[in-house]
PDB file of C-alpha atoms in Angstrom:
ATOM      1  CA  UNK A  20     -35.823  95.469 -71.606  1.00 63.00           C
ATOM      2  CA  UNK A  21     -37.604  93.870 -74.723  1.00 67.00           C
ATOM      3  CA  UNK A  22     -38.393  90.403 -74.952  1.00 62.00           C
ATOM      4  CA  UNK A  23     -36.399  90.111 -78.314  1.00 74.00           C
ATOM      5  CA  UNK A  24     -33.252  92.250 -77.110  1.00 75.00           C
ATOM      6  CA  UNK A  25     -31.637  89.016 -76.092  1.00 76.00           C
ATOM      7  CA  UNK A  26     -32.490  87.223 -79.241  1.00 80.00           C
ATOM      8  CA  UNK A  27     -29.386  86.300 -80.748  1.00 89.00           C
ATOM      9  CA  UNK A  28     -30.199  83.577 -83.805  1.00 84.00           C
ATOM     10  CA  UNK A  29     -30.525  82.950 -87.428  1.00 90.00           C
ATOM     11  CA  UNK A  30     -27.741  85.293 -89.182  1.00 92.00           C
ATOM     12  CA  UNK A  31     -27.072  87.228 -86.245  1.00 95.00           C
ATOM     13  CA  UNK A  32     -24.261  85.360 -84.723  1.00 95.00           C
ATOM     14  CA  UNK A  33     -22.296  84.384 -87.611  1.00 96.00           C
ATOM     15  CA  UNK A  34     -22.354  88.652 -88.367  1.00 97.00           C
ATOM     16  CA  UNK A  35     -22.168  89.200 -85.221  1.00 96.00           C
ATOM     17  CA  UNK A  36     -18.458  87.729 -85.213  1.00 97.00           C
ATOM     18  CA  UNK A  37     -17.452  88.481 -88.121  1.00 97.00           C
ATOM     19  CA  UNK A  38     -18.022  92.254 -88.145  1.00 97.00           C
ATOM     20  CA  UNK A  39     -18.373  93.224 -84.163  1.00 97.00           C
ATOM     21  CA  UNK A  40     -15.786  90.975 -82.955  1.00 97.00           C
ATOM     22  CA  UNK A  41     -12.496  93.042 -84.053  1.00 96.00           C
ATOM     23  CA  UNK A  42     -14.884  96.416 -84.000  1.00 97.00           C
ATOM     24  CA  UNK A  43     -16.202  95.988 -80.477  1.00 97.00           C
ATOM     25  CA  UNK A  44     -15.278  92.938 -78.323  1.00 98.00           C
ATOM     26  CA  UNK A  45     -11.617  92.330 -78.803  1.00 98.00           C
ATOM     27  CA  UNK A  46      -9.907  94.564 -77.114  1.00 98.00           C
ATOM     28  CA  UNK A  47     -11.981  94.474 -73.797  1.00 98.00           C
ATOM     29  CA  UNK A  48     -11.511  90.671 -73.873  1.00 98.00           C
ATOM     30  CA  UNK A  49      -8.153  91.216 -74.139  1.00 98.00           C
ATOM     31  CA  UNK A  50      -8.644  93.786 -71.005  1.00 98.00           C
ATOM     32  CA  UNK A  51     -10.780  91.321 -69.260  1.00 98.00           C
ATOM     33  CA  UNK A  52      -8.445  88.539 -69.453  1.00 98.00           C
ATOM     34  CA  UNK A  53      -5.596  90.064 -68.592  1.00 97.00           C
ATOM     35  CA  UNK A  54      -7.397  91.146 -65.525  1.00 97.00           C
ATOM     36  CA  UNK A  55      -7.267  87.412 -64.179  1.00 96.00           C
ATOM     37  CA  UNK A  56      -3.572  86.521 -64.814  1.00 88.00           C
ATOM     38  CA  UNK A  57      -3.861  85.838 -61.047  1.00 90.00           C
ATOM     39  CA  UNK A  58      -5.809  82.557 -61.789  1.00 96.00           C
ATOM     40  CA  UNK A  59      -3.303  79.612 -62.204  1.00 95.00           C
ATOM     41  CA  UNK A  60      -5.704  77.251 -61.402  1.00 96.00           C
ATOM     42  CA  UNK A  61      -9.199  75.886 -60.631  1.00 97.00           C
ATOM     43  CA  UNK A  62     -12.320  76.726 -62.704  1.00 98.00           C
ATOM     44  CA  UNK A  63     -13.490  79.603 -64.388  1.00 98.00           C
ATOM     45  CA  UNK A  64     -16.972  80.313 -65.505  1.00 98.00           C
ATOM     46  CA  UNK A  65     -17.905  82.632 -68.196  1.00 98.00           C
ATOM     47  CA  UNK A  66     -21.824  83.983 -68.521  1.00 98.00           C
ATOM     48  CA  UNK A  67     -22.937  84.970 -71.377  1.00 98.00           C
ATOM     49  CA  UNK A  68     -19.787  83.926 -73.568  1.00 98.00           C
ATOM     50  CA  UNK A  69     -21.290  84.988 -77.437  1.00 97.00           C
ATOM     51  CA  UNK A  70     -19.787  83.378 -79.767  1.00 97.00           C
ATOM     52  CA  UNK A  71     -16.603  82.908 -77.407  1.00 98.00           C
ATOM     53  CA  UNK A  72     -14.555  86.144 -77.717  1.00 98.00           C
ATOM     54  CA  UNK A  73     -13.822  86.083 -74.418  1.00 98.00           C
ATOM     55  CA  UNK A  74     -13.132  82.626 -74.013  1.00 98.00           C
ATOM     56  CA  UNK A  75     -10.403  82.462 -76.621  1.00 98.00           C
ATOM     57  CA  UNK A  76      -9.041  85.648 -74.588  1.00 98.00           C
ATOM     58  CA  UNK A  77      -8.949  83.977 -71.689  1.00 98.00           C
ATOM     59  CA  UNK A  78      -7.469  80.174 -73.568  1.00 98.00           C
ATOM     60  CA  UNK A  79      -4.046  82.469 -74.579  1.00 97.00           C
ATOM     61  CA  UNK A  80      -3.982  84.419 -71.133  1.00 97.00           C
ATOM     62  CA  UNK A  81      -4.080  81.373 -68.666  1.00 98.00           C
ATOM     63  CA  UNK A  82      -2.484  78.063 -67.634  1.00 97.00           C
ATOM     64  CA  UNK A  83      -4.283  75.475 -69.293  1.00 96.00           C
ATOM     65  CA  UNK A  84      -4.540  73.868 -65.934  1.00 97.00           C
ATOM     66  CA  UNK A  85      -6.940  76.642 -65.483  1.00 98.00           C
ATOM     67  CA  UNK A  86     -10.637  74.920 -66.301  1.00 98.00           C
ATOM     68  CA  UNK A  87     -12.714  77.874 -68.245  1.00 98.00           C
ATOM     69  CA  UNK A  88     -16.704  76.995 -68.299  1.00 98.00           C
ATOM     70  CA  UNK A  89     -18.593  79.113 -71.025  1.00 98.00           C
ATOM     71  CA  UNK A  90     -22.172  79.562 -70.915  1.00 98.00           C
ATOM     72  CA  UNK A  91     -24.893  81.592 -73.169  1.00 97.00           C
ATOM     73  CA  UNK A  92     -28.408  81.589 -73.212  1.00 96.00           C
ATOM     74  CA  UNK A  93     -28.335  81.524 -76.993  1.00 95.00           C
ATOM     75  CA  UNK A  94     -27.396  78.176 -78.030  1.00 96.00           C
ATOM     76  CA  UNK A  95     -26.930  79.428 -81.563  1.00 96.00           C
ATOM     77  CA  UNK A  96     -24.121  81.710 -80.095  1.00 96.00           C
ATOM     78  CA  UNK A  97     -22.336  78.369 -78.618  1.00 97.00           C
ATOM     79  CA  UNK A  98     -22.612  76.546 -81.927  1.00 97.00           C
ATOM     80  CA  UNK A  99     -20.563  78.806 -83.326  1.00 97.00           C
ATOM     81  CA  UNK A 100     -18.199  79.473 -80.410  1.00 98.00           C
ATOM     82  CA  UNK A 101     -17.388  75.789 -81.202  1.00 97.00           C
ATOM     83  CA  UNK A 102     -16.272  76.101 -84.116  1.00 97.00           C
ATOM     84  CA  UNK A 103     -13.965  78.862 -83.317  1.00 97.00           C
ATOM     85  CA  UNK A 104     -11.980  77.363 -80.495  1.00 96.00           C
ATOM     86  CA  UNK A 105     -11.134  73.921 -79.543  1.00 92.00           C
ATOM     87  CA  UNK A 106      -9.490  73.442 -76.421  1.00 97.00           C
ATOM     88  CA  UNK A 107      -9.130  71.009 -73.899  1.00 97.00           C
ATOM     89  CA  UNK A 108      -9.746  72.933 -70.734  1.00 98.00           C
ATOM     90  CA  UNK A 109     -12.845  74.759 -72.447  1.00 98.00           C
ATOM     91  CA  UNK A 110     -16.473  73.228 -72.012  1.00 98.00           C
ATOM     92  CA  UNK A 111     -19.611  75.211 -73.542  1.00 98.00           C
ATOM     93  CA  UNK A 112     -22.751  74.493 -72.012  1.00 98.00           C
ATOM     94  CA  UNK A 113     -25.948  76.594 -72.539  1.00 98.00           C
ATOM     95  CA  UNK A 114     -27.127  78.191 -69.529  1.00 98.00           C
ATOM     96  CA  UNK A 115     -29.340  81.166 -68.027  1.00 97.00           C
ATOM     97  CA  UNK A 116     -26.822  82.987 -65.788  1.00 98.00           C
ATOM     98  CA  UNK A 117     -30.074  84.228 -63.445  1.00 97.00           C
ATOM     99  CA  UNK A 118     -30.310  80.445 -62.907  1.00 97.00           C
ATOM    100  CA  UNK A 119     -27.017  78.706 -62.925  1.00 98.00           C
ATOM    101  CA  UNK A 120     -27.284  74.925 -62.995  1.00 98.00           C
ATOM    102  CA  UNK A 121     -23.632  74.748 -61.092  1.00 98.00           C
ATOM    103  CA  UNK A 122     -22.907  74.159 -57.483  1.00 98.00           C
ATOM    104  CA  UNK A 123     -22.463  76.442 -54.466  1.00 98.00           C
ATOM    105  CA  UNK A 124     -18.705  77.571 -54.196  1.00 98.00           C
ATOM    106  CA  UNK A 125     -17.472  75.775 -57.086  1.00 98.00           C
ATOM    107  CA  UNK A 126     -15.965  78.453 -59.087  1.00 98.00           C
ATOM    108  CA  UNK A 127     -12.476  80.802 -58.132  1.00 98.00           C
ATOM    109  CA  UNK A 128     -13.802  83.600 -60.936  1.00 98.00           C
ATOM    110  CA  UNK A 129     -16.861  84.350 -62.798  1.00 98.00           C
ATOM    111  CA  UNK A 130     -16.567  86.591 -65.754  1.00 98.00           C
ATOM    112  CA  UNK A 131     -18.748  88.284 -68.375  1.00 98.00           C
ATOM    113  CA  UNK A 132     -18.534  90.529 -71.177  1.00 98.00           C
ATOM    114  CA  UNK A 133     -21.329  93.160 -71.855  1.00 98.00           C
ATOM    115  CA  UNK A 134     -23.741  90.514 -70.948  1.00 97.00           C
ATOM    116  CA  UNK A 135     -25.241  91.618 -67.503  1.00 98.00           C
ATOM    117  CA  UNK A 136     -27.056  94.509 -69.859  1.00 97.00           C
ATOM    118  CA  UNK A 137     -29.243  91.744 -71.020  1.00 96.00           C
ATOM    119  CA  UNK A 138     -30.076  90.134 -67.628  1.00 97.00           C
ATOM    120  CA  UNK A 139     -33.864  90.837 -66.867  1.00 95.00           C
ATOM    121  CA  UNK A 140     -33.607  90.253 -63.193  1.00 96.00           C
ATOM    122  CA  UNK A 141     -29.987  91.546 -62.529  1.00 97.00           C
ATOM    123  CA  UNK A 142     -29.801  91.169 -58.955  1.00 96.00           C
ATOM    124  CA  UNK A 143     -31.072  87.332 -59.780  1.00 97.00           C
ATOM    125  CA  UNK A 144     -27.876  86.779 -61.654  1.00 98.00           C
ATOM    126  CA  UNK A 145     -25.350  88.678 -59.038  1.00 98.00           C
ATOM    127  CA  UNK A 146     -26.744  86.561 -56.640  1.00 98.00           C
ATOM    128  CA  UNK A 147     -26.000  83.749 -58.937  1.00 98.00           C
ATOM    129  CA  UNK A 148     -22.659  84.193 -59.374  1.00 98.00           C
ATOM    130  CA  UNK A 149     -22.003  85.025 -55.405  1.00 98.00           C
ATOM    131  CA  UNK A 150     -23.407  81.634 -54.767  1.00 98.00           C
ATOM    132  CA  UNK A 151     -20.996  79.834 -57.354  1.00 98.00           C
ATOM    133  CA  UNK A 152     -18.060  81.634 -56.531  1.00 98.00           C
ATOM    134  CA  UNK A 153     -15.536  80.374 -53.735  1.00 98.00           C
ATOM    135  CA  UNK A 154     -14.922  82.917 -50.604  1.00 96.00           C
ATOM    136  CA  UNK A 155     -12.438  85.216 -52.057  1.00 95.00           C
ATOM    137  CA  UNK A 156     -13.506  84.902 -55.475  1.00 97.00           C
ATOM    138  CA  UNK A 157     -13.990  87.221 -58.079  1.00 97.00           C
ATOM    139  CA  UNK A 158     -16.827  88.330 -60.596  1.00 98.00           C
ATOM    140  CA  UNK A 159     -15.444  90.260 -62.997  1.00 98.00           C
ATOM    141  CA  UNK A 160     -17.491  92.118 -66.003  1.00 98.00           C
ATOM    142  CA  UNK A 161     -17.601  95.075 -67.966  1.00 98.00           C
ATOM    143  CA  UNK A 162     -20.999  96.921 -69.442  1.00 98.00           C
ATOM    144  CA  UNK A 163     -20.999 100.037 -72.168  1.00 98.00           C
ATOM    145  CA  UNK A 164     -20.850 103.466 -70.719  1.00 98.00           C
ATOM    146  CA  UNK A 165     -23.172 105.594 -72.304  1.00 98.00           C
ATOM    147  CA  UNK A 166     -23.666 105.927 -75.732  1.00 97.00           C
ATOM    148  CA  UNK A 167     -22.098 109.534 -75.736  1.00 97.00           C
ATOM    149  CA  UNK A 168     -18.987 108.091 -75.589  1.00 98.00           C
ATOM    150  CA  UNK A 169     -19.620 105.459 -78.283  1.00 98.00           C
ATOM    151  CA  UNK A 170     -20.163 107.509 -81.062  1.00 98.00           C
ATOM    152  CA  UNK A 171     -19.653 104.732 -83.343  1.00 98.00           C
ATOM    153  CA  UNK A 172     -22.950 103.249 -82.166  1.00 98.00           C
ATOM    154  CA  UNK A 173     -24.320 106.506 -81.579  1.00 98.00           C
ATOM    155  CA  UNK A 174     -24.453 107.428 -84.763  1.00 98.00           C
ATOM    156  CA  UNK A 175     -25.584 104.168 -85.732  1.00 98.00           C
ATOM    157  CA  UNK A 176     -28.490 103.902 -83.286  1.00 98.00           C
ATOM    158  CA  UNK A 177     -29.743 107.643 -83.910  1.00 98.00           C
ATOM    159  CA  UNK A 178     -30.051 106.813 -88.001  1.00 98.00           C
ATOM    160  CA  UNK A 179     -32.262 103.910 -87.153  1.00 97.00           C
ATOM    161  CA  UNK A 180     -34.396 105.725 -84.958  1.00 97.00           C
ATOM    162  CA  UNK A 181     -34.638 109.071 -87.501  1.00 97.00           C
ATOM    163  CA  UNK A 182     -36.311 106.661 -90.239  1.00 96.00           C
ATOM    164  CA  UNK A 183     -38.828 105.251 -87.991  1.00 97.00           C
ATOM    165  CA  UNK A 184     -39.944 108.148 -86.196  1.00 95.00           C
ATOM    166  CA  UNK A 185     -43.668 106.969 -85.229  1.00 94.00           C
ATOM    167  CA  UNK A 186     -41.907 103.428 -83.574  1.00 96.00           C
ATOM    168  CA  UNK A 187     -37.909 104.082 -83.263  1.00 97.00           C
ATOM    169  CA  UNK A 188     -36.146 100.757 -82.546  1.00 97.00           C
ATOM    170  CA  UNK A 189     -34.397 101.952 -79.707  1.00 97.00           C
ATOM    171  CA  UNK A 190     -32.705  98.525 -79.107  1.00 97.00           C
ATOM    172  CA  UNK A 191     -29.194  99.909 -78.901  1.00 97.00           C
ATOM    173  CA  UNK A 192     -29.621 103.049 -76.508  1.00 97.00           C
ATOM    174  CA  UNK A 193     -31.904 100.500 -74.426  1.00 96.00           C
ATOM    175  CA  UNK A 194     -30.517  97.770 -73.398  1.00 97.00           C
ATOM    176  CA  UNK A 195     -26.340  97.442 -74.530  1.00 97.00           C
ATOM    177  CA  UNK A 196     -25.489 100.943 -74.078  1.00 98.00           C
ATOM    178  CA  UNK A 197     -28.506 101.404 -71.029  1.00 97.00           C
ATOM    179  CA  UNK A 198     -26.488 100.206 -68.087  1.00 98.00           C
ATOM    180  CA  UNK A 199     -23.999 102.416 -67.285  1.00 98.00           C
ATOM    181  CA  UNK A 200     -25.035 104.208 -64.018  1.00 98.00           C
ATOM    182  CA  UNK A 201     -22.282 103.355 -61.584  1.00 98.00           C
ATOM    183  CA  UNK A 202     -24.142 104.104 -58.691  1.00 98.00           C
ATOM    184  CA  UNK A 203     -26.966 101.545 -59.927  1.00 98.00           C
ATOM    185  CA  UNK A 204     -24.418  98.673 -60.348  1.00 98.00           C
ATOM    186  CA  UNK A 205     -23.103  99.125 -57.428  1.00 98.00           C
ATOM    187  CA  UNK A 206     -26.092  99.381 -55.411  1.00 97.00           C
ATOM    188  CA  UNK A 207     -27.195  96.164 -57.226  1.00 98.00           C
ATOM    189  CA  UNK A 208     -24.362  94.491 -56.683  1.00 98.00           C
ATOM    190  CA  UNK A 209     -24.459  94.978 -53.270  1.00 97.00           C
ATOM    191  CA  UNK A 210     -28.259  93.840 -52.867  1.00 95.00           C
ATOM    192  CA  UNK A 211     -27.130  90.891 -54.014  1.00 97.00           C
ATOM    193  CA  UNK A 212     -24.282  90.343 -51.194  1.00 96.00           C
ATOM    194  CA  UNK A 213     -20.797  91.916 -52.547  1.00 97.00           C
ATOM    195  CA  UNK A 214     -19.505  93.987 -50.580  1.00 89.00           C
ATOM    196  CA  UNK A 215     -16.053  94.550 -52.001  1.00 94.00           C
ATOM    197  CA  UNK A 216     -16.645  96.217 -55.675  1.00 98.00           C
ATOM    198  CA  UNK A 217     -14.629  98.521 -57.589  1.00 98.00           C
ATOM    199  CA  UNK A 218     -15.806 100.298 -61.137  1.00 98.00           C
ATOM    200  CA  UNK A 219     -13.378 101.380 -63.497  1.00 98.00           C
ATOM    201  CA  UNK A 220     -14.021 103.402 -67.067  1.00 98.00           C
ATOM    202  CA  UNK A 221     -11.387 101.944 -69.326  1.00 98.00           C
ATOM    203  CA  UNK A 222     -11.016 103.613 -72.767  1.00 98.00           C
ATOM    204  CA  UNK A 223     -10.183 101.240 -75.759  1.00 98.00           C
ATOM    205  CA  UNK A 224      -9.719 102.452 -79.758  1.00 98.00           C
ATOM    206  CA  UNK A 225     -10.236  99.710 -82.561  1.00 97.00           C
ATOM    207  CA  UNK A 226     -10.973 100.120 -86.088  1.00 97.00           C
ATOM    208  CA  UNK A 227     -13.183  99.407 -88.936  1.00 97.00           C
ATOM    209  CA  UNK A 228     -12.184  98.794 -92.279  1.00 97.00           C
ATOM    210  CA  UNK A 229     -15.118 100.833 -93.903  1.00 97.00           C
ATOM    211  CA  UNK A 230     -17.969 102.626 -92.274  1.00 98.00           C
ATOM    212  CA  UNK A 231     -20.445  99.608 -94.534  1.00 98.00           C
ATOM    213  CA  UNK A 232     -18.232  97.111 -92.448  1.00 98.00           C
ATOM    214  CA  UNK A 233     -19.462  98.301 -89.007  1.00 98.00           C
ATOM    215  CA  UNK A 234     -22.754  99.704 -90.037  1.00 98.00           C
ATOM    216  CA  UNK A 235     -23.762  95.664 -90.850  1.00 98.00           C
ATOM    217  CA  UNK A 236     -22.160  94.622 -87.750  1.00 98.00           C
ATOM    218  CA  UNK A 237     -24.589  97.336 -85.652  1.00 98.00           C
ATOM    219  CA  UNK A 238     -27.867  97.325 -88.124  1.00 98.00           C
ATOM    220  CA  UNK A 239     -27.360  93.105 -88.942  1.00 97.00           C
ATOM    221  CA  UNK A 240     -25.387  91.594 -86.183  1.00 97.00           C
ATOM    222  CA  UNK A 241     -27.635  92.438 -83.371  1.00 97.00           C
ATOM    223  CA  UNK A 242     -30.903  92.856 -82.150  1.00 96.00           C
ATOM    224  CA  UNK A 243     -31.619  96.244 -83.691  1.00 97.00           C
ATOM    225  CA  UNK A 244     -32.176  93.466 -86.773  1.00 96.00           C
ATOM    226  CA  UNK A 245     -34.882  91.759 -85.435  1.00 95.00           C
ATOM    227  CA  UNK A 246     -36.614  95.712 -84.872  1.00 96.00           C
ATOM    228  CA  UNK A 247     -36.297  96.776 -87.989  1.00 96.00           C
ATOM    229  CA  UNK A 248     -37.505  93.434 -89.880  1.00 95.00           C
ATOM    230  CA  UNK A 249     -40.760  93.481 -87.577  1.00 95.00           C
ATOM    231  CA  UNK A 250     -41.346  97.531 -88.345  1.00 95.00           C
ATOM    232  CA  UNK A 251     -40.501  97.620 -92.316  1.00 94.00           C
ATOM    233  CA  UNK A 252     -40.047  94.067 -93.800  1.00 90.00           C
ATOM    234  CA  UNK A 253     -37.722  94.199 -96.611  1.00 93.00           C
ATOM    235  CA  UNK A 254     -35.668  97.374 -95.765  1.00 95.00           C
ATOM    236  CA  UNK A 255     -32.700  96.023 -93.744  1.00 96.00           C
ATOM    237  CA  UNK A 256     -30.301  96.401 -96.204  1.00 97.00           C
ATOM    238  CA  UNK A 257     -32.245 100.554 -96.795  1.00 97.00           C
ATOM    239  CA  UNK A 258     -31.566 100.914 -92.695  1.00 97.00           C
ATOM    240  CA  UNK A 259     -27.669  99.344 -93.565  1.00 98.00           C
ATOM    241  CA  UNK A 260     -27.306 101.911 -96.705  1.00 98.00           C
ATOM    242  CA  UNK A 261     -28.310 104.904 -94.571  1.00 98.00           C
ATOM    243  CA  UNK A 262     -26.613 103.710 -91.429  1.00 98.00           C
ATOM    244  CA  UNK A 263     -23.009 103.772 -93.411  1.00 98.00           C
ATOM    245  CA  UNK A 264     -23.690 107.084 -95.170  1.00 98.00           C
ATOM    246  CA  UNK A 265     -24.468 108.787 -91.547  1.00 98.00           C
ATOM    247  CA  UNK A 266     -21.377 106.949 -90.552  1.00 98.00           C
ATOM    248  CA  UNK A 267     -19.089 108.107 -93.858  1.00 98.00           C
ATOM    249  CA  UNK A 268     -20.453 112.189 -93.404  1.00 97.00           C
ATOM    250  CA  UNK A 269     -19.439 111.662 -89.178  1.00 97.00           C
ATOM    251  CA  UNK A 270     -15.774 109.605 -90.279  1.00 96.00           C
ATOM    252  CA  UNK A 271     -14.749 109.988 -93.917  1.00 93.00           C
ATOM    253  CA  UNK A 272     -15.109 107.214 -96.767  1.00 89.00           C
ATOM    254  CA  UNK A 273     -12.627 104.962 -95.286  1.00 94.00           C
ATOM    255  CA  UNK A 274     -11.151 103.487 -92.306  1.00 95.00           C
ATOM    256  CA  UNK A 275     -13.115 104.088 -88.874  1.00 97.00           C
ATOM    257  CA  UNK A 276     -12.012 104.992 -85.950  1.00 97.00           C
ATOM    258  CA  UNK A 277     -14.084 103.738 -83.270  1.00 97.00           C
ATOM    259  CA  UNK A 278     -13.624 105.012 -79.653  1.00 98.00           C
ATOM    260  CA  UNK A 279     -15.268 103.262 -77.039  1.00 98.00           C
ATOM    261  CA  UNK A 280     -15.653 103.757 -73.540  1.00 98.00           C
ATOM    262  CA  UNK A 281     -16.968 101.126 -70.877  1.00 98.00           C
ATOM    263  CA  UNK A 282     -17.290 100.101 -67.061  1.00 98.00           C
ATOM    264  CA  UNK A 283     -15.050  97.294 -66.120  1.00 98.00           C
ATOM    265  CA  UNK A 284     -16.371  96.216 -62.384  1.00 98.00           C
ATOM    266  CA  UNK A 285     -14.547  93.809 -59.850  1.00 98.00           C
ATOM    267  CA  UNK A 286     -16.324  92.519 -57.174  1.00 98.00           C
ATOM    268  CA  UNK A 287     -15.276  90.026 -54.339  1.00 96.00           C
ATOM    269  CA  UNK A 288     -17.376  87.239 -51.988  1.00 94.00           C
TER     270      UNK A 288
END
């Protein structure tokens, strides 16, 4: 993992929310929130909350008596999240999932949507989740399956790599789509101290209004943007145009069907 892979700053949060929210994140956010419906009181910790897409889904799915603490490493993401949701049972807080500023056994559930892939020390983050969970509490998260099972993202990633053959920007395949080995995930959770682990592949379908909409989101609303700009200042729009063309060639010039697969993981303390 590159040191820049978790850098969601500048204009990235706004592009991420506008172009990727409904395209890739909301379907799985609703899935996670539905799995938490057994939580009727107490506290839920969200790690890597981003712009609050799962947070908003949890507010809809859970009773208002449940307190939600939504955290992220990137303050810029939380700043945008605050503008999208004001709820009396939600607190926003900057925090590193590998070193949580919370007491032992203080949460009924810990939730993380597409964030564990970005943790440099995943077992450390898992130990922290275990530490802050109450006995019997659940750690619920998802991670993308391989790029081959997420074709829209693969087309954009392949196009970016093709444009820089001598120094390919591999953020998409390296980090968000680089942690899909179920055996590894289970092993690292068990190493952290979790004993009851289940991993389920989940398929979702969403739609982008156009190929360009998807291309903008993936090239300009993720840290891929920083990789492109570091290699070729001034060529970001060109890469976005090429990614758009590649998507049109694969999916047609119109509404894009985005078939996705993720692994949903539940681990109990």
